Structures are given as C-alpha cells and as structure tokens.
Coordinates of C-alpha atoms in Angstrom, one line a residue:
Chain C
M1 CA 27.6 -41.7 -22.9
K2 CA 25.3 -39.5 -22.8
T3 CA 23.3 -38.0 -26.3
P4 CA 23.3 -34.3 -27.0
C5 CA 19.6 -35.3 -26.0
D6 CA 20.5 -36.0 -22.1
R7 CA 22.2 -33.1 -22.7
I8 CA 19.6 -30.6 -23.0
G9 CA 19.1 -29.9 -19.5
E10 CA 22.8 -29.0 -18.6
W11 CA 22.5 -26.7 -21.1
L12 CA 19.4 -24.8 -20.3
D13 CA 20.8 -24.9 -16.5
D14 CA 23.9 -23.1 -18.2
E15 CA 26.0 -25.5 -17.0
T16 CA 27.9 -26.9 -20.1
R17 CA 31.2 -26.1 -21.7
P18 CA 31.0 -23.8 -24.7
P19 CA 31.8 -26.4 -27.0
I20 CA 29.0 -29.1 -25.9
A21 CA 27.1 -26.2 -25.9
A22 CA 27.6 -25.7 -29.8
D23 CA 26.9 -29.6 -30.5
L24 CA 23.7 -28.7 -28.3
A25 CA 22.8 -25.7 -30.6
A26 CA 24.0 -27.4 -33.9
H27 CA 22.1 -30.7 -33.2
A28 CA 18.7 -29.0 -31.9
P29 CA 17.0 -28.2 -35.2
G30 CA 17.3 -31.7 -36.6
C31 CA 15.6 -33.4 -33.4
D32 CA 12.3 -33.4 -33.1
A33 CA 12.7 -33.7 -29.0
C34 CA 15.3 -30.6 -29.1
R35 CA 13.9 -28.8 -31.5
N36 CA 10.9 -26.9 -29.0
P37 CA 12.8 -26.1 -25.9
V38 CA 15.9 -24.9 -27.9
A39 CA 14.0 -22.4 -29.8
L40 CA 12.2 -21.4 -26.8
E41 CA 15.0 -21.3 -24.5
R42 CA 17.0 -18.9 -27.6
A43 CA 13.9 -16.5 -27.8
L44 CA 14.0 -15.9 -23.7
R45 CA 17.9 -15.6 -23.8
E46 CA 17.5 -13.3 -26.8
G47 CA 14.3 -11.4 -26.2
L48 CA 14.1 -10.7 -22.6
R49 CA 17.9 -9.2 -22.1
D50 CA 17.7 -5.5 -23.6
V51 CA 15.1 -3.2 -22.8
A52 CA 14.8 0.5 -23.2
A53 CA 17.0 3.1 -21.3
P54 CA 15.1 6.0 -20.0
D55 CA 15.7 9.6 -22.2
A56 CA 18.3 11.7 -20.5
A57 CA 15.3 14.1 -19.2
R58 CA 14.0 11.5 -17.5
R59 CA 16.7 10.1 -16.2
A60 CA 17.9 13.0 -14.4
A61 CA 14.1 13.5 -13.1
L62 CA 14.4 10.4 -11.8
V63 CA 18.0 10.7 -10.0
N64 CA 16.6 14.6 -8.4
G65 CA 13.4 12.8 -6.8
I66 CA 15.5 10.0 -5.6
L67 CA 17.4 12.7 -3.6
R68 CA 14.6 15.1 -2.7
A69 CA 13.2 11.7 -1.4
S70 CA 16.2 10.6 0.7
S71 CA 17.5 14.2 1.7
A72 CA 13.7 13.9 3.0
A73 CA 13.5 11.3 4.9
P74 CA 15.8 11.6 7.9
P75 CA 19.2 9.1 8.8
A76 CA 19.1 5.7 8.9
S77 CA 20.9 5.5 12.6
G78 CA 19.4 8.8 13.9
R79 CA 15.6 7.7 12.6
R80 CA 15.7 4.2 14.4
G81 CA 17.3 6.4 17.8
R82 CA 13.9 8.1 18.0
T83 CA 11.6 4.7 17.2
V84 CA 13.0 3.7 19.5
F85 CA 12.8 6.6 22.4
W86 CA 9.2 6.7 21.3
S87 CA 8.1 3.3 21.7
W88 CA 9.5 2.9 25.8
A89 CA 7.8 6.6 26.0
A90 CA 4.1 4.6 24.4
I91 CA 5.2 1.8 26.9
A92 CA 6.5 3.7 30.0
A93 CA 2.7 5.8 29.4
A94 CA 0.7 2.9 28.8
A95 CA 1.5 1.8 32.2
A96 CA 1.2 5.2 34.1
I97 CA -2.6 4.9 32.7
I98 CA -2.8 1.5 33.8
L99 CA -1.4 2.4 37.4
A100 CA -3.2 5.8 37.9
A101 CA -6.7 4.1 36.6
V102 CA -6.1 1.0 39.3
L103 CA -5.6 3.6 42.0
A104 CA -8.5 5.8 41.5
W105 CA -10.9 2.7 40.7
P106 CA -13.4 3.3 43.7
Q107 CA -12.8 0.8 46.9
V108 CA -15.6 -1.7 46.9
P109 CA -16.5 -2.7 50.4
R110 CA -16.5 -6.1 50.9
N111 CA -18.1 -8.5 53.1
P112 CA -16.6 -11.6 54.1
I113 CA -18.7 -14.6 52.4
S114 CA -18.0 -18.1 52.9
P115 CA -17.1 -20.0 49.7
T116 CA -19.7 -22.8 50.9
E117 CA -22.8 -19.6 50.8
V118 CA -21.7 -19.5 47.5
F119 CA -20.4 -23.3 46.3
G120 CA -22.1 -24.3 48.5
D121 CA -24.0 -26.9 46.2
F122 CA -21.1 -27.9 44.4
L123 CA -18.4 -28.1 45.9
G124 CA -20.3 -30.8 48.3
P125 CA -18.3 -33.8 46.7
L126 CA -14.7 -32.2 47.7
V127 CA -15.6 -30.3 50.9
M128 CA -16.6 -33.8 52.5
L129 CA -13.4 -34.5 51.4
V130 CA -12.5 -32.8 54.5
P131 CA -12.3 -34.7 58.2
P132 CA -14.5 -33.9 61.1
A133 CA -12.6 -31.8 63.3
P134 CA -12.5 -33.6 66.6
Q135 CA -15.0 -32.7 69.6
E136 CA -12.6 -30.5 72.2
D137 CA -12.8 -29.0 75.4
A138 CA -15.4 -25.5 74.4
A139 CA -12.5 -23.7 76.7
T140 CA -9.5 -24.9 74.8
A141 CA -11.0 -25.2 71.4
P142 CA -9.4 -23.1 68.8
P143 CA -12.8 -20.2 67.6
A144 CA -14.8 -22.3 65.2
P145 CA -14.4 -21.5 61.2
S146 CA -16.8 -19.7 59.7
A147 CA -16.7 -22.0 56.9
E148 CA -18.8 -24.7 57.2
V149 CA -17.7 -28.2 56.6
L150 CA -19.6 -31.1 54.8
T151 CA -19.7 -34.7 55.7
A152 CA -20.1 -37.5 52.8
D153 CA -23.6 -38.0 54.6
D154 CA -24.5 -34.3 54.0
V155 CA -24.7 -34.8 50.4
F156 CA -25.2 -38.7 49.9
G157 CA -27.3 -39.1 53.2
V158 CA -29.8 -36.1 51.1
F159 CA -29.4 -36.7 47.3
W160 CA -30.4 -40.8 48.7
S161 CA -33.2 -39.9 50.8
D162 CA -34.6 -38.6 47.6
F163 CA -35.3 -41.7 45.7
E164 CA -38.4 -44.4 45.6
G165 CA -39.4 -47.8 44.8
P166 CA -36.7 -49.8 43.7
L167 CA -33.6 -47.7 43.3
A168 CA -35.1 -46.9 47.0
V169 CA -34.6 -50.9 47.5
A170 CA -31.1 -50.9 45.9
L171 CA -29.7 -48.3 47.5
G172 CA -30.6 -49.9 50.3
A173 CA -28.9 -52.8 49.7
M174 CA -25.9 -51.0 49.2
E175 CA -26.3 -50.0 52.9
A176 CA -26.5 -53.1 54.4
P177 CA -23.0 -52.9 54.4
R178 CA -22.5 -48.9 56.8
V179 CA -25.7 -51.1 58.7
A180 CA -23.8 -54.0 59.9
A181 CA -20.8 -51.5 60.4
G182 CA -22.4 -49.5 63.1
I183 CA -22.8 -47.0 61.1
P184 CA -25.8 -45.1 60.7
A185 CA -28.0 -45.0 56.9
A186 CA -27.2 -42.2 55.3
A187 CA -31.2 -41.8 55.0
A188 CA -30.9 -42.0 58.8
V189 CA -28.6 -39.3 59.5
G190 CA -30.1 -35.5 58.8
P191 CA -27.8 -32.5 57.8
T192 CA -25.1 -31.8 60.4
K193 CA -24.7 -27.8 58.8
E194 CA -26.6 -25.3 60.9
E195 CA -29.5 -24.1 59.1
Chain H
M1 CA 28.0 -3.5 -15.9
A2 CA 29.6 -0.2 -13.8
Q3 CA 32.2 0.0 -12.2
A4 CA 31.9 -1.1 -8.4
V5 CA 31.1 1.3 -6.0
A6 CA 33.2 1.4 -2.8
W7 CA 32.3 1.2 0.6
E8 CA 33.4 4.5 1.5
L9 CA 31.4 6.3 -0.8
V10 CA 28.0 4.7 0.7
R11 CA 30.1 5.3 4.1
Q12 CA 29.9 8.9 2.9
A13 CA 26.4 7.9 1.8
A14 CA 25.1 7.0 5.0
A15 CA 26.4 9.8 6.8
G16 CA 24.0 12.2 5.7
Q17 CA 26.7 13.5 2.6
A18 CA 24.8 14.6 -0.3
D19 CA 27.3 15.0 -2.7
A20 CA 27.8 11.6 -2.4
R21 CA 24.1 9.9 -2.6
R22 CA 24.3 11.4 -5.4
A23 CA 28.0 10.2 -6.8
L24 CA 26.1 6.7 -5.2
V25 CA 22.8 6.9 -7.8
E26 CA 24.9 8.1 -10.3
A27 CA 26.8 5.1 -10.4
T28 CA 24.3 2.3 -9.5
L29 CA 20.9 3.8 -11.5
D30 CA 21.5 2.0 -15.2
D31 CA 22.0 -1.3 -13.4
L32 CA 18.8 -1.0 -11.2
W33 CA 16.9 0.6 -14.2
A34 CA 17.8 -2.2 -16.5
L35 CA 16.8 -4.8 -14.3
A36 CA 13.5 -3.5 -12.8
M37 CA 12.9 -2.9 -16.2
R38 CA 14.1 -6.3 -17.0
L39 CA 11.0 -7.4 -14.3
V40 CA 8.4 -5.2 -14.8
R41 CA 8.5 -4.5 -18.2
R42 CA 6.8 -1.3 -17.9
Q43 CA 8.6 2.5 -17.5
D44 CA 6.3 3.6 -15.2
E45 CA 6.5 0.7 -12.5
A46 CA 9.9 0.3 -13.2
E47 CA 10.6 4.0 -12.0
T48 CA 8.4 3.6 -9.5
I49 CA 10.8 0.1 -8.2
V50 CA 13.7 1.9 -8.4
Q51 CA 12.3 5.4 -6.3
E52 CA 11.4 3.0 -3.5
T53 CA 14.9 1.0 -3.4
Y54 CA 17.0 3.9 -3.2
A55 CA 14.5 4.8 -0.6
R56 CA 14.6 1.9 1.2
A57 CA 18.8 1.2 0.5
F58 CA 19.3 5.1 2.1
A59 CA 17.5 4.2 4.9
A60 CA 19.3 1.0 5.8
L61 CA 22.7 2.4 4.9
G62 CA 24.0 3.0 8.3
G63 CA 23.0 -0.6 9.5
L64 CA 24.9 -2.0 5.9
T65 CA 28.9 -4.2 7.0
P66 CA 30.8 -3.1 4.0
A67 CA 30.8 -7.0 2.6
G68 CA 30.5 -8.0 -1.4
R69 CA 29.0 -5.9 -3.6
F70 CA 26.5 -3.2 -3.6
E71 CA 25.0 -2.8 -6.8
G72 CA 24.4 -7.0 -5.3
F73 CA 22.6 -5.3 -1.8
L74 CA 20.4 -2.9 -4.7
A75 CA 19.3 -5.8 -6.6
R76 CA 18.5 -7.9 -3.3
V77 CA 16.3 -4.4 -2.5
A78 CA 15.2 -4.1 -5.6
T79 CA 13.7 -8.2 -6.6
N80 CA 12.5 -8.3 -3.1
L81 CA 10.2 -5.0 -4.0
V82 CA 9.5 -6.6 -6.9
L83 CA 8.6 -10.1 -5.4
E84 CA 6.1 -8.2 -2.9
R85 CA 4.0 -6.2 -5.6
W86 CA 3.7 -9.9 -7.4
R87 CA 2.4 -11.4 -4.3
R88 CA -0.3 -8.3 -4.5
R89 CA -1.6 -8.8 -7.6
R90 CA -0.6 -10.0 -11.4
P91 CA 1.9 -8.4 -13.3
T92 CA 0.6 -6.3 -16.5
A93 CA 3.4 -5.9 -18.5
D94 CA 2.6 -5.1 -22.0
V95 CA 3.4 -7.9 -24.6
S96 CA 4.9 -5.7 -27.0
E97 CA 6.9 -3.6 -25.2
V98 CA 8.9 -7.4 -24.8
D99 CA 8.6 -7.7 -28.5
A100 CA 9.7 -3.9 -29.5
A101 CA 12.4 -4.1 -27.0
S102 CA 14.1 -7.5 -28.6
S103 CA 13.4 -6.5 -32.0
D104 CA 16.3 -4.8 -33.2
A105 CA 18.9 -7.1 -30.9
E106 CA 19.3 -10.1 -33.3
P107 CA 20.4 -10.0 -36.3
W108 CA 17.5 -12.5 -38.3
Q109 CA 18.0 -14.3 -41.2
T110 CA 14.7 -13.8 -42.8
A111 CA 11.8 -12.0 -42.3
A112 CA 9.7 -15.5 -41.4
D113 CA 12.6 -16.0 -38.9
K114 CA 11.9 -12.8 -37.0
E115 CA 8.2 -13.3 -37.1
E116 CA 8.0 -16.7 -35.9
H117 CA 10.6 -15.8 -32.9
G118 CA 8.6 -12.6 -32.2
R119 CA 5.5 -14.8 -32.1
L120 CA 7.2 -17.3 -29.7
L121 CA 8.6 -14.8 -27.4
A122 CA 5.3 -12.9 -27.2
A123 CA 3.7 -16.8 -25.9
A124 CA 6.6 -17.2 -23.7
W125 CA 5.5 -14.1 -21.7
Q126 CA 2.6 -14.1 -21.6
A127 CA 2.9 -17.5 -19.8
I128 CA 6.0 -16.2 -17.4
Q129 CA 3.1 -13.9 -16.2
D130 CA 1.4 -16.7 -15.0
L131 CA 4.5 -18.2 -13.0
S132 CA 3.9 -17.6 -9.3
P133 CA 6.2 -14.8 -7.8
E134 CA 9.1 -16.7 -7.2
P135 CA 9.6 -18.9 -9.9
R136 CA 9.3 -16.0 -12.5
A137 CA 11.7 -13.4 -10.7
A138 CA 14.4 -16.2 -10.9
M139 CA 13.4 -17.1 -14.3
L140 CA 13.4 -13.2 -15.5
L141 CA 17.5 -13.2 -13.1
F142 CA 18.6 -16.1 -15.5
Y143 CA 17.6 -15.1 -18.4
A144 CA 16.9 -11.6 -18.8
Q145 CA 19.6 -10.1 -16.1
E146 CA 21.9 -13.3 -17.4
Q147 CA 22.5 -14.3 -14.0
S148 CA 23.9 -17.4 -13.5
C149 CA 22.1 -19.9 -10.7
R150 CA 23.9 -19.2 -8.4
Q151 CA 24.2 -15.1 -8.4
V152 CA 20.0 -15.7 -8.3
A153 CA 20.3 -17.9 -5.6
E154 CA 21.8 -14.9 -3.6
V155 CA 19.5 -12.1 -4.8
M156 CA 17.0 -13.9 -3.8
D157 CA 18.5 -15.3 -0.4
V158 CA 17.1 -19.3 -1.7
P159 CA 20.0 -22.6 -1.9
V160 CA 20.5 -23.1 -5.5
G161 CA 19.1 -26.2 -5.5
T162 CA 15.6 -24.6 -5.0
V163 CA 16.5 -21.8 -8.1
K164 CA 17.1 -24.8 -10.3
T165 CA 14.2 -26.4 -9.5
W166 CA 11.9 -23.2 -10.0
L167 CA 13.7 -22.8 -13.2
H168 CA 12.9 -26.5 -14.1
R169 CA 9.7 -26.5 -13.0
A170 CA 9.1 -22.4 -14.6
R171 CA 10.3 -23.6 -18.2
N172 CA 8.5 -26.5 -18.5
Q173 CA 5.5 -24.3 -17.5
V174 CA 6.2 -21.4 -19.8
R175 CA 6.5 -24.5 -22.5
Q176 CA 3.7 -25.7 -22.4
D177 CA 1.7 -22.2 -21.6
A178 CA 3.6 -20.9 -24.6
E179 CA 3.0 -23.4 -26.7
R180 CA -1.1 -23.6 -26.0
I181 CA -0.7 -20.3 -26.9
L182 CA 0.4 -19.9 -30.1
H183 CA -1.8 -23.3 -31.3
G184 CA -4.8 -21.6 -29.7
S185 CA -3.9 -18.5 -31.2
G186 CA -3.8 -21.1 -34.9
A187 CA 0.3 -20.0 -35.5
A188 CA 2.6 -22.5 -37.2
Q189 CA 4.6 -23.9 -34.5
P190 CA 8.4 -23.9 -34.8

C-alpha cells in the first residue's frame, strides 16, 4: 500500500485520480517531506496560468499587422514553385559558366614526356618489376618504347656501389649467392639505360 | 478555449482569400496570445512570437493536411519559435509580470499567505528561466498552459516519457533553486 508521500510524484505528473489528489492536498501541509514540493506545485499551477490579455486597440493593431504581412507575402504554393524554378535556373547558369570557361581556356601544347624522365628516380623500385623485353630480330621487333625500363640491377647496383667499408663487405656477402649462380655482381653491372 | 477552426476555413485561407485569413486570425489569436505570454511573459515579445507564428503558418498552409486541430499546429509553430529564441539567448521576462498576473487569481486566506505565495512564485520563475530551453518549455506548457504530459509531447514532438523526464528534472531543479533564492534573500520558508 502506497503512502501519500509515495504518491506525490504521480500527483505532480497529474496522473492521480481526483479523490487521491484531494487526500494528498490534505496530507501535504502536515508532512515535512511533502510540504515544500506541494507548495511549489501550487504556486506554479496557480501562478503561471493567468496572463494579461492585450487591450482591444493593441489586439486590433496586431490582427491588422498580421494580415498586412500575410497579404504582402505570396501564397505558399506559388512561392515554392518559384523557389524551385530559380534554384534550377541558378544551377543551369553555373554549369554554363563552367563549360564556357573550359572551352575558352587556351590550349597549352603538350610535349610528350616519358614518366621515367620525371619520376625515374622515384619509380625505380616499381619499374624494376617489369621484366626486360626479350631480344628480337631488329627487322621484326616493334619500335622501341619511348619509356625506359629499369631493371633491379639498375637501381640496386648503383646504390650498392656507393657503400664502402664494413657495410660493403656485408653487402658483398649478400652478393655471394648471386655470383655463385653465375649472375654478375650488382656493382659490376653498369646502368643499361641510355645516357 | 475557442471553438475548433474548420479545415474548410484553413483551405480558403491557403487559397489566399483575405476574409478567410482574417477569420482564421480572429478565431485563433486569443489562445495563441495566451500561449505566447505564458511562455515569454512579456507583451512585446509575445506580440513578435504571434506575428512570426502566423507568418510561418500562412507560408505553410498550402502543404497542411487536414488532420488534428489547426490550433495544435499553431501551438507547435509558436513553441518552436520560442525554443529557437531561447536557444539563442536567455529569456528576459520580468518577475513582476508573473507576480502581477497571478495576484488576483486566487482567493487568499490571509495577506501573509498571499505574500508568501508571491515570493515563492517569483523565486520559482527566476529558477525556471535558468532551465535549458526544452525542459523550460515543457514545464510552462504543463503548468501555465495546463496541458497534460501527452499534449506537451504532441506539441513538442517528443515521446511522453521524455516530457515526464524533463518535468521531473525541471521540478527538482526549480525547487532547489527557488529554495536557494528564498534562503539567499532571507525570506522565510513556507
């Protein structure tokens, strides 16, 4: 069985039936726990409800102002239609300007530059993955590609040749299996690309 | 509360008929004014809210579907406008307007009762203004507008449970703040 104190929350949310609400209202003044919440509740319910109405002149001016503003504004549907139209018109105009700018842009003569001329030093490790073309008869061979193909030795051979001392010895030890397999030492292989 | 507005009148107003618009404003203005005043407690601010509410409502009339009450739609627009204003800045209602409006509302047993009630209400109003916008609106719609939790939820477009949570927290906050304000000013506790 809930005590009146337990029902205060329900009463505050206005979920209690009127007889119970009357019991709570009678209980609250004598209860230390309920007195302040109920006093505040009463003050809020009774104090915030009433507001001053506008006087007749102010009300009439307000009505006229509202109607004047609404008559000045276009009807909702018409305004929406025009808004949509102008949105599309703006998009079409922007697209036309961009297209005209692209067409009018001066054409810069383009010199064919091979990627390796620009990125050769950076793309070496990637280009080296491309196997060298097999040797063919000069008569039947297709024209040589303009792009130069680097091999692994092009990249690492030059790289390794720059080392000296203990590191060179260590690198030489790493080269030993290549030498045993009949593969020329990297350092001995010069760059194959044309100077 | 005024009689419910017929949707036929709304349809005519949406079509741009001036007399229908006037009839619509005349039929709904008093309730809308009272709502705005209960939320903001200042006549000039309430007037602005009312004007903006009708401007937005008339702009949206064409897209309205005739479901529910038109007054409910107006209340939602007005409440959203007030919330937008509160989110931008703190409300500036004068406590004396709250006190003055409620002075004659209740038949008081004694002058001391009335004075005590006025002090408590002024402190509560001061505390209400410190609440964040949504709980503040829920509290004022519930107490001042005398709406149920369900009605507040409909106006604010949130679940009923959210309204109850807001009210519970707002009550506790206002109670604590009001007691602090009353103690701070040296007034006696009820």
